[in-house]
C-alpha positions as YAML, in Angstrom:
chain: A
units: angstrom
residues:
- id: 1
  name: LYS
  ca: [29.00, -27.49, 56.89]
- id: 2
  name: SER
  ca: [28.25, -28.27, 53.28]
- id: 3
  name: ARG
  ca: [31.13, -29.24, 51.05]
- id: 4
  name: PRO
  ca: [32.37, -26.57, 48.62]
- id: 5
  name: LYS
  ca: [31.14, -27.05, 45.07]
- id: 6
  name: LYS
  ca: [33.61, -28.52, 42.61]
- id: 7
  name: SER
  ca: [34.83, -26.29, 39.81]
- id: 8
  name: SER
  ca: [34.08, -27.32, 36.23]
- id: 9
  name: ALA
  ca: [37.71, -28.41, 35.87]
- id: 10
  name: GLU
  ca: [37.50, -30.59, 38.99]
- id: 11
  name: LYS
  ca: [34.29, -32.18, 37.73]
- id: 12
  name: ARG
  ca: [35.96, -33.06, 34.44]
- id: 13
  name: MET
  ca: [38.86, -34.62, 36.34]
- id: 14
  name: SER
  ca: [36.64, -36.76, 38.57]
- id: 15
  name: SER
  ca: [35.29, -39.32, 36.11]
- id: 16
  name: LEU
  ca: [35.47, -39.98, 32.38]
- id: 17
  name: LYS
  ca: [32.47, -42.01, 31.27]
- id: 18
  name: ALA
  ca: [32.45, -44.25, 28.18]
- id: 19
  name: THR
  ca: [36.16, -43.80, 27.53]
- id: 20
  name: PHE
  ca: [38.48, -45.96, 25.40]
- id: 21
  name: ALA
  ca: [42.19, -45.43, 26.09]
- id: 22
  name: VAL
  ca: [45.28, -47.09, 24.63]
- id: 23
  name: VAL
  ca: [48.74, -46.46, 26.09]
- id: 24
  name: THR
  ca: [51.65, -48.01, 24.20]
- id: 25
  name: GLY
  ca: [54.76, -48.82, 26.17]
- id: 26
  name: SER
  ca: [52.81, -49.06, 29.42]
- id: 27
  name: SER
  ca: [54.72, -51.88, 31.12]
- id: 28
  name: GLN
  ca: [57.01, -49.45, 32.96]
- id: 29
  name: GLY
  ca: [58.04, -45.82, 33.39]
- id: 30
  name: LEU
  ca: [55.87, -43.00, 32.12]
- id: 31
  name: GLY
  ca: [53.54, -45.29, 30.17]
- id: 32
  name: LYS
  ca: [52.73, -47.27, 33.29]
- id: 33
  name: GLU
  ca: [52.02, -44.10, 35.27]
- id: 34
  name: ILE
  ca: [49.84, -42.66, 32.49]
- id: 35
  name: ALA
  ca: [47.83, -45.89, 32.42]
- id: 36
  name: LEU
  ca: [47.36, -45.69, 36.20]
- id: 37
  name: GLN
  ca: [46.15, -42.10, 35.87]
- id: 38
  name: PHE
  ca: [43.57, -43.17, 33.30]
- id: 39
  name: ALA
  ca: [42.46, -45.94, 35.68]
- id: 40
  name: LYS
  ca: [41.88, -43.34, 38.39]
- id: 41
  name: VAL
  ca: [39.68, -41.06, 36.28]
- id: 42
  name: CYS
  ca: [37.81, -43.46, 33.98]
- id: 43
  name: ASP
  ca: [34.38, -44.79, 34.90]
- id: 44
  name: GLY
  ca: [34.96, -48.52, 35.32]
- id: 45
  name: GLU
  ca: [31.56, -49.71, 34.15]
- id: 46
  name: THR
  ca: [31.66, -47.92, 30.79]
- id: 47
  name: SER
  ca: [35.36, -47.61, 29.95]
- id: 48
  name: VAL
  ca: [38.16, -49.70, 28.44]
- id: 49
  name: LEU
  ca: [41.91, -49.36, 29.00]
- id: 50
  name: VAL
  ca: [44.38, -51.10, 26.68]
- id: 51
  name: LEU
  ca: [47.92, -51.71, 27.90]
- id: 52
  name: HIS
  ca: [50.84, -52.55, 25.65]
- id: 53
  name: GLY
  ca: [54.41, -53.68, 26.22]
- id: 54
  name: ARG
  ca: [57.05, -56.21, 25.21]
- id: 55
  name: ASN
  ca: [57.60, -57.70, 28.66]
- id: 56
  name: GLU
  ca: [54.71, -59.99, 29.61]
- id: 57
  name: GLU
  ca: [55.63, -60.19, 33.30]
- id: 58
  name: ARG
  ca: [55.87, -56.43, 33.75]
- id: 59
  name: LEU
  ca: [52.65, -55.91, 31.81]
- id: 60
  name: ALA
  ca: [50.82, -58.42, 34.02]
- id: 61
  name: ALA
  ca: [52.01, -56.52, 37.11]
- id: 62
  name: VAL
  ca: [50.68, -53.22, 35.72]
- id: 63
  name: HIS
  ca: [47.40, -54.95, 34.85]
- id: 64
  name: ALA
  ca: [47.08, -56.06, 38.48]
- id: 65
  name: ASP
  ca: [47.90, -52.57, 39.79]
- id: 66
  name: ILE
  ca: [45.22, -51.05, 37.58]
- id: 67
  name: LYS
  ca: [42.55, -53.54, 38.64]
- id: 68
  name: ALA
  ca: [43.40, -52.71, 42.26]
- id: 69
  name: VAL
  ca: [42.77, -49.03, 41.50]
- id: 70
  name: ASN
  ca: [39.61, -49.57, 39.42]
- id: 71
  name: PRO
  ca: [38.22, -53.13, 39.75]
- id: 72
  name: LEU
  ca: [35.30, -52.55, 37.35]
- id: 73
  name: LEU
  ca: [37.45, -51.21, 34.52]
- id: 74
  name: THR
  ca: [37.84, -53.45, 31.45]
- id: 75
  name: VAL
  ca: [41.59, -53.85, 30.95]
- id: 76
  name: CYS
  ca: [43.29, -55.54, 27.98]
- id: 77
  name: ALA
  ca: [47.02, -56.25, 27.94]
- id: 78
  name: VAL
  ca: [48.76, -56.71, 24.59]
- id: 79
  name: VAL
  ca: [52.30, -58.09, 24.44]
- id: 80
  name: ALA
  ca: [53.81, -56.93, 21.15]
- id: 81
  name: ASP
  ca: [56.99, -55.60, 19.58]
- id: 82
  name: LEU
  ca: [56.00, -52.56, 17.53]
- id: 83
  name: VAL
  ca: [58.95, -53.11, 15.22]
- id: 84
  name: GLU
  ca: [57.26, -56.23, 13.84]
- id: 85
  name: HIS
  ca: [54.08, -55.57, 11.87]
- id: 86
  name: GLU
  ca: [52.74, -59.08, 12.46]
- id: 87
  name: SER
  ca: [53.27, -58.65, 16.19]
- id: 88
  name: TYR
  ca: [51.24, -55.49, 16.70]
- id: 89
  name: LYS
  ca: [48.30, -56.72, 14.64]
- id: 90
  name: ARG
  ca: [46.83, -57.70, 18.02]
- id: 91
  name: LEU
  ca: [46.39, -54.02, 18.82]
- id: 92
  name: VAL
  ca: [44.54, -53.55, 15.54]
- id: 93
  name: GLU
  ca: [42.34, -56.54, 16.44]
- id: 94
  name: ILE
  ca: [41.51, -54.80, 19.74]
- id: 95
  name: PHE
  ca: [40.45, -51.71, 17.75]
- id: 96
  name: ASP
  ca: [38.21, -53.96, 15.65]
- id: 97
  name: GLU
  ca: [36.73, -55.60, 18.74]
- id: 98
  name: PHE
  ca: [35.90, -52.44, 20.65]
- id: 99
  name: GLY
  ca: [35.12, -50.36, 17.57]
- id: 100
  name: LYS
  ca: [31.67, -51.94, 17.71]
- id: 101
  name: GLN
  ca: [30.99, -50.22, 21.04]
- id: 102
  name: SER
  ca: [30.03, -46.61, 21.61]
- id: 103
  name: PHE
  ca: [32.47, -44.32, 23.43]
- id: 104
  name: GLU
  ca: [32.22, -40.63, 24.22]
- id: 105
  name: ARG
  ca: [35.98, -40.20, 23.87]
- id: 106
  name: ALA
  ca: [38.90, -42.30, 22.70]
- id: 107
  name: PHE
  ca: [42.59, -41.77, 23.46]
- id: 108
  name: LEU
  ca: [45.62, -43.21, 21.68]
- id: 109
  name: VAL
  ca: [48.83, -42.39, 23.54]
- id: 110
  name: HIS
  ca: [52.02, -43.07, 21.58]
- id: 111
  name: ASN
  ca: [54.51, -43.59, 24.38]
- id: 112
  name: ALA
  ca: [56.43, -46.74, 23.38]
- id: 113
  name: GLY
  ca: [60.15, -46.35, 22.73]
- id: 114
  name: ASP
  ca: [63.09, -48.68, 22.35]
- id: 115
  name: HIS
  ca: [66.27, -46.68, 22.95]
- id: 116
  name: MET
  ca: [67.62, -43.21, 22.20]
- id: 117
  name: GLY
  ca: [69.46, -44.11, 19.02]
- id: 118
  name: PHE
  ca: [73.14, -44.58, 18.33]
- id: 119
  name: VAL
  ca: [74.39, -42.38, 21.15]
- id: 120
  name: LYS
  ca: [77.94, -43.74, 20.86]
- id: 121
  name: ASN
  ca: [78.18, -42.27, 17.35]
- id: 122
  name: LYS
  ca: [78.13, -38.88, 15.73]
- id: 123
  name: ALA
  ca: [75.55, -38.38, 12.97]
- id: 124
  name: HIS
  ca: [78.01, -39.05, 10.13]
- id: 125
  name: GLU
  ca: [79.14, -42.32, 11.75]
- id: 126
  name: ILE
  ca: [75.72, -44.02, 11.70]
- id: 127
  name: ASP
  ca: [75.77, -46.53, 8.84]
- id: 128
  name: ASP
  ca: [73.88, -49.67, 9.92]
- id: 129
  name: HIS
  ca: [70.97, -49.77, 7.45]
- id: 130
  name: GLN
  ca: [69.06, -52.54, 9.23]
- id: 131
  name: ALA
  ca: [69.42, -50.96, 12.67]
- id: 132
  name: ILE
  ca: [68.28, -47.58, 11.33]
- id: 133
  name: GLN
  ca: [65.21, -49.18, 9.75]
- id: 134
  name: ARG
  ca: [64.39, -50.96, 13.00]
- id: 135
  name: PHE
  ca: [64.70, -47.73, 14.98]
- id: 136
  name: MET
  ca: [62.48, -45.77, 12.60]
- id: 137
  name: SER
  ca: [59.96, -48.61, 12.38]
- id: 138
  name: MET
  ca: [59.62, -48.56, 16.16]
- id: 139
  name: HIS
  ca: [59.49, -44.80, 16.65]
- id: 140
  name: LEU
  ca: [57.73, -43.57, 13.50]
- id: 141
  name: THR
  ca: [56.21, -46.24, 11.24]
- id: 142
  name: SER
  ca: [54.28, -48.01, 14.00]
- id: 143
  name: MET
  ca: [52.92, -44.68, 15.23]
- id: 144
  name: VAL
  ca: [51.59, -43.76, 11.78]
- id: 145
  name: VAL
  ca: [50.00, -47.17, 11.18]
- id: 146
  name: LEU
  ca: [48.41, -47.42, 14.63]
- id: 147
  name: THR
  ca: [47.01, -43.89, 14.34]
- id: 148
  name: SER
  ca: [45.40, -44.77, 11.02]
- id: 149
  name: ASN
  ca: [43.77, -47.94, 12.37]
- id: 150
  name: PHE
  ca: [42.67, -46.23, 15.59]
- id: 151
  name: MET
  ca: [40.96, -43.37, 13.77]
- id: 152
  name: LYS
  ca: [39.23, -45.69, 11.29]
- id: 153
  name: LYS
  ca: [37.95, -48.20, 13.82]
- id: 154
  name: ILE
  ca: [37.29, -46.35, 17.12]
- id: 155
  name: THR
  ca: [34.83, -43.94, 15.62]
- id: 156
  name: SER
  ca: [31.39, -42.40, 16.08]
- id: 157
  name: HIS
  ca: [28.17, -44.41, 16.01]
- id: 158
  name: ALA
  ca: [24.59, -43.38, 15.34]
- id: 159
  name: LEU
  ca: [23.80, -42.58, 18.97]
- id: 160
  name: ILE
  ca: [27.15, -41.32, 20.28]
- id: 161
  name: LYS
  ca: [29.76, -39.09, 18.63]
- id: 162
  name: THR
  ca: [33.23, -40.20, 19.68]
- id: 163
  name: LYS
  ca: [35.80, -37.48, 20.29]
- id: 164
  name: GLN
  ca: [39.19, -38.83, 19.20]
- id: 165
  name: TYR
  ca: [42.47, -37.87, 20.88]
- id: 166
  name: VAL
  ca: [45.87, -38.83, 19.48]
- id: 167
  name: VAL
  ca: [48.81, -38.06, 21.76]
- id: 168
  name: ASN
  ca: [52.47, -38.19, 20.81]
- id: 169
  name: VAL
  ca: [54.82, -38.35, 23.79]
- id: 170
  name: SER
  ca: [57.30, -35.90, 22.35]
- id: 171
  name: SER
  ca: [60.52, -34.31, 23.54]
- id: 172
  name: MET
  ca: [62.47, -31.09, 23.38]
- id: 173
  name: SER
  ca: [64.74, -33.06, 21.02]
- id: 174
  name: ALA
  ca: [61.93, -32.80, 18.44]
- id: 175
  name: LEU
  ca: [62.59, -29.06, 18.32]
- id: 176
  name: VAL
  ca: [66.25, -28.62, 19.26]
- id: 177
  name: PRO
  ca: [69.27, -30.48, 17.82]
- id: 178
  name: MET
  ca: [71.27, -32.29, 20.50]
- id: 179
  name: LYS
  ca: [74.63, -34.03, 20.33]
- id: 180
  name: THR
  ca: [74.53, -37.87, 20.48]
- id: 181
  name: LEU
  ca: [70.84, -37.87, 19.42]
- id: 182
  name: ALA
  ca: [70.93, -37.66, 15.62]
- id: 183
  name: LEU
  ca: [68.39, -40.45, 15.02]
- id: 184
  name: TYR
  ca: [66.33, -39.75, 18.13]
- id: 185
  name: CYS
  ca: [65.96, -36.05, 17.23]
- id: 186
  name: SER
  ca: [65.09, -37.02, 13.65]
- id: 187
  name: ALA
  ca: [62.39, -39.49, 14.71]
- id: 188
  name: LYS
  ca: [60.92, -37.14, 17.30]
- id: 189
  name: ALA
  ca: [60.85, -34.26, 14.81]
- id: 190
  name: ALA
  ca: [59.10, -36.47, 12.24]
- id: 191
  name: ARG
  ca: [56.49, -37.55, 14.81]
- id: 192
  name: GLU
  ca: [55.90, -33.93, 15.79]
- id: 193
  name: MET
  ca: [55.33, -32.88, 12.18]
- id: 194
  name: PHE
  ca: [53.05, -35.86, 11.54]
- id: 195
  name: MET
  ca: [50.86, -34.71, 14.42]
- id: 196
  name: GLN
  ca: [50.77, -31.15, 13.12]
- id: 197
  name: VAL
  ca: [49.67, -32.35, 9.68]
- id: 198
  name: LEU
  ca: [47.08, -34.62, 11.32]
- id: 199
  name: ALA
  ca: [45.67, -31.62, 13.19]
- id: 200
  name: LEU
  ca: [45.59, -29.57, 9.99]
- id: 201
  name: GLU
  ca: [43.89, -32.24, 7.90]
- id: 202
  name: ASP
  ca: [41.42, -33.47, 10.54]
- id: 203
  name: PRO
  ca: [40.30, -30.52, 12.69]
- id: 204
  name: GLU
  ca: [37.84, -32.67, 14.67]
- id: 205
  name: VAL
  ca: [40.66, -34.85, 15.99]
- id: 206
  name: ARG
  ca: [42.48, -33.56, 19.06]
- id: 207
  name: ALA
  ca: [46.20, -34.01, 18.32]
- id: 208
  name: LEU
  ca: [48.73, -33.32, 21.06]
- id: 209
  name: ASN
  ca: [52.52, -33.32, 21.19]
- id: 210
  name: PHE
  ca: [53.08, -33.79, 24.92]
- id: 211
  name: ASP
  ca: [56.62, -33.04, 26.10]
- id: 212
  name: PRO
  ca: [57.34, -34.77, 29.44]
- id: 213
  name: ALA
  ca: [60.72, -33.05, 29.92]
- id: 214
  name: ILE
  ca: [63.45, -35.30, 31.34]
- id: 215
  name: MET
  ca: [62.76, -38.23, 33.65]
- id: 216
  name: PRO
  ca: [65.12, -40.67, 35.40]
- id: 217
  name: THR
  ca: [64.24, -43.60, 33.13]
- id: 218
  name: GLU
  ca: [66.14, -46.71, 32.07]
- id: 219
  name: MET
  ca: [66.56, -45.18, 28.60]
- id: 220
  name: LEU
  ca: [68.14, -42.07, 30.10]
- id: 221
  name: ILE
  ca: [70.47, -44.09, 32.33]
- id: 222
  name: ASN
  ca: [71.64, -46.10, 29.31]
- id: 223
  name: HIS
  ca: [72.15, -42.88, 27.37]
- id: 224
  name: ILE
  ca: [74.32, -41.37, 30.09]
- id: 225
  name: ARG
  ca: [76.38, -44.55, 30.23]
- id: 226
  name: ASP
  ca: [76.89, -44.90, 26.47]
- id: 227
  name: ALA
  ca: [76.93, -41.36, 25.07]
- id: 228
  name: TYR
  ca: [80.19, -40.29, 23.42]
- id: 229
  name: ASP
  ca: [79.66, -36.72, 24.66]
- id: 230
  name: ARG
  ca: [80.45, -36.74, 28.38]
- id: 231
  name: ASP
  ca: [79.30, -33.12, 28.72]
- id: 232
  name: PHE
  ca: [75.75, -34.45, 28.42]
- id: 233
  name: ALA
  ca: [76.08, -36.51, 31.61]
- id: 234
  name: ARG
  ca: [77.47, -33.53, 33.48]
- id: 235
  name: LYS
  ca: [74.62, -31.33, 32.25]
- id: 236
  name: LEU
  ca: [72.05, -33.88, 33.45]
- id: 237
  name: THR
  ca: [73.65, -33.97, 36.88]
- id: 238
  name: LYS
  ca: [73.30, -30.19, 37.09]
- id: 239
  name: MET
  ca: [69.69, -30.37, 35.89]
- id: 240
  name: GLY
  ca: [68.94, -32.83, 38.69]
- id: 241
  name: LYS
  ca: [70.37, -30.44, 41.25]
- id: 242
  name: ASP
  ca: [68.37, -27.56, 39.76]
- id: 243
  name: GLY
  ca: [65.10, -29.52, 40.01]
- id: 244
  name: GLU
  ca: [64.69, -29.88, 36.24]
- id: 245
  name: ILE
  ca: [64.36, -33.67, 36.20]
- id: 246
  name: PHE
  ca: [60.90, -34.95, 37.17]
- id: 247
  name: SER
  ca: [59.51, -38.30, 38.28]
- id: 248
  name: ALA
  ca: [57.27, -40.32, 35.96]
- id: 249
  name: VAL
  ca: [54.48, -40.02, 38.54]
- id: 250
  name: LYS
  ca: [54.67, -36.20, 38.48]
- id: 251
  name: ILE
  ca: [54.71, -36.10, 34.68]
- id: 252
  name: ALA
  ca: [51.75, -38.50, 34.42]
- id: 253
  name: GLU
  ca: [49.74, -36.32, 36.81]
- id: 254
  name: GLU
  ca: [50.44, -33.30, 34.61]
- id: 255
  name: PHE
  ca: [49.60, -35.34, 31.51]
- id: 256
  name: ILE
  ca: [46.14, -36.37, 32.70]
- id: 257
  name: LYS
  ca: [45.33, -32.76, 33.63]
- id: 258
  name: VAL
  ca: [46.31, -31.54, 30.17]
- id: 259
  name: VAL
  ca: [44.36, -34.14, 28.19]
- id: 260
  name: ILE
  ca: [41.20, -33.94, 30.30]
- id: 261
  name: LEU
  ca: [41.05, -30.15, 30.50]
- id: 262
  name: ASP
  ca: [41.45, -30.22, 26.70]
- id: 263
  name: GLU
  ca: [42.52, -26.61, 26.30]
- id: 264
  name: TRP
  ca: [45.46, -26.91, 23.90]
- id: 265
  name: LYS
  ca: [45.49, -25.99, 20.22]
- id: 266
  name: SER
  ca: [45.38, -29.21, 18.18]
- id: 267
  name: GLY
  ca: [48.88, -30.16, 17.02]
- id: 268
  name: GLU
  ca: [50.51, -27.98, 19.66]
- id: 269
  name: HIS
  ca: [53.70, -28.88, 21.56]
- id: 270
  name: VAL
  ca: [52.78, -28.74, 25.25]
- id: 271
  name: ALA
  ca: [55.43, -28.90, 27.97]
- id: 272
  name: PRO
  ca: [53.92, -28.42, 31.45]
- id: 273
  name: CYS
  ca: [57.26, -29.15, 33.17]
- id: 274
  name: LYS
  ca: [59.64, -26.92, 31.28]
- id: 275
  name: PHE
  ca: [63.41, -27.09, 31.47]
- id: 276
  name: LYS
  ca: [66.25, -25.07, 29.99]
- id: 277
  name: VAL
  ca: [68.01, -26.46, 26.92]
...
């Protein structure tokens, strides 16, 4: 018997040719799984995947995992702290290097994060100027600067028009105020609005606020441990029992479907794995 024909959606999911993809914070967790999903769908001979993280050992392990999945894929690993401007210049250098090549599509996925803010404190108790600056530099400033450099340098050439995608890994906390998360909610809301303005000003760019819901990550574990509001921990326990906490693998699978099918309104907040606030 002949095999059934693939749908147009399945064909789009099978192989992305001439693709450039950058995933920040890809040494562990969701970023790692998103990078692995790109490795599965990108054509190795014509595509480039850029990994980023602060832990060199973890990043090297992800690099090896990706080469095992797609041996022909060009993979670059950048060790950098996005808080320090001098440190993440290496990512900008990568944009310069590969900006000379022609790609059909280019993805910048803003996934990197440090921690969830000053969860031991209420909003009015946060008063460490330097720590606040560091947090905002990591979660907002670096995103804005990297987006600018990405869009300027990974661009269309005479023979091939490059379709640019900028993805913000967002959160429900960008839309809904939550106790213990004054700075985190503020940063996420600012990122969300930046993406909406980007979509408004540059209609040809595909801007996406991707909401991964809640995952059992190291950041979440630390939050539960340190948060002054103990009701939060109890709520998370209930969410786990109700099936509202998802694995990074599951979220990454949903992510790659969303970005490849490319059916969202630019600037939209997309949450394929919804949960109740």
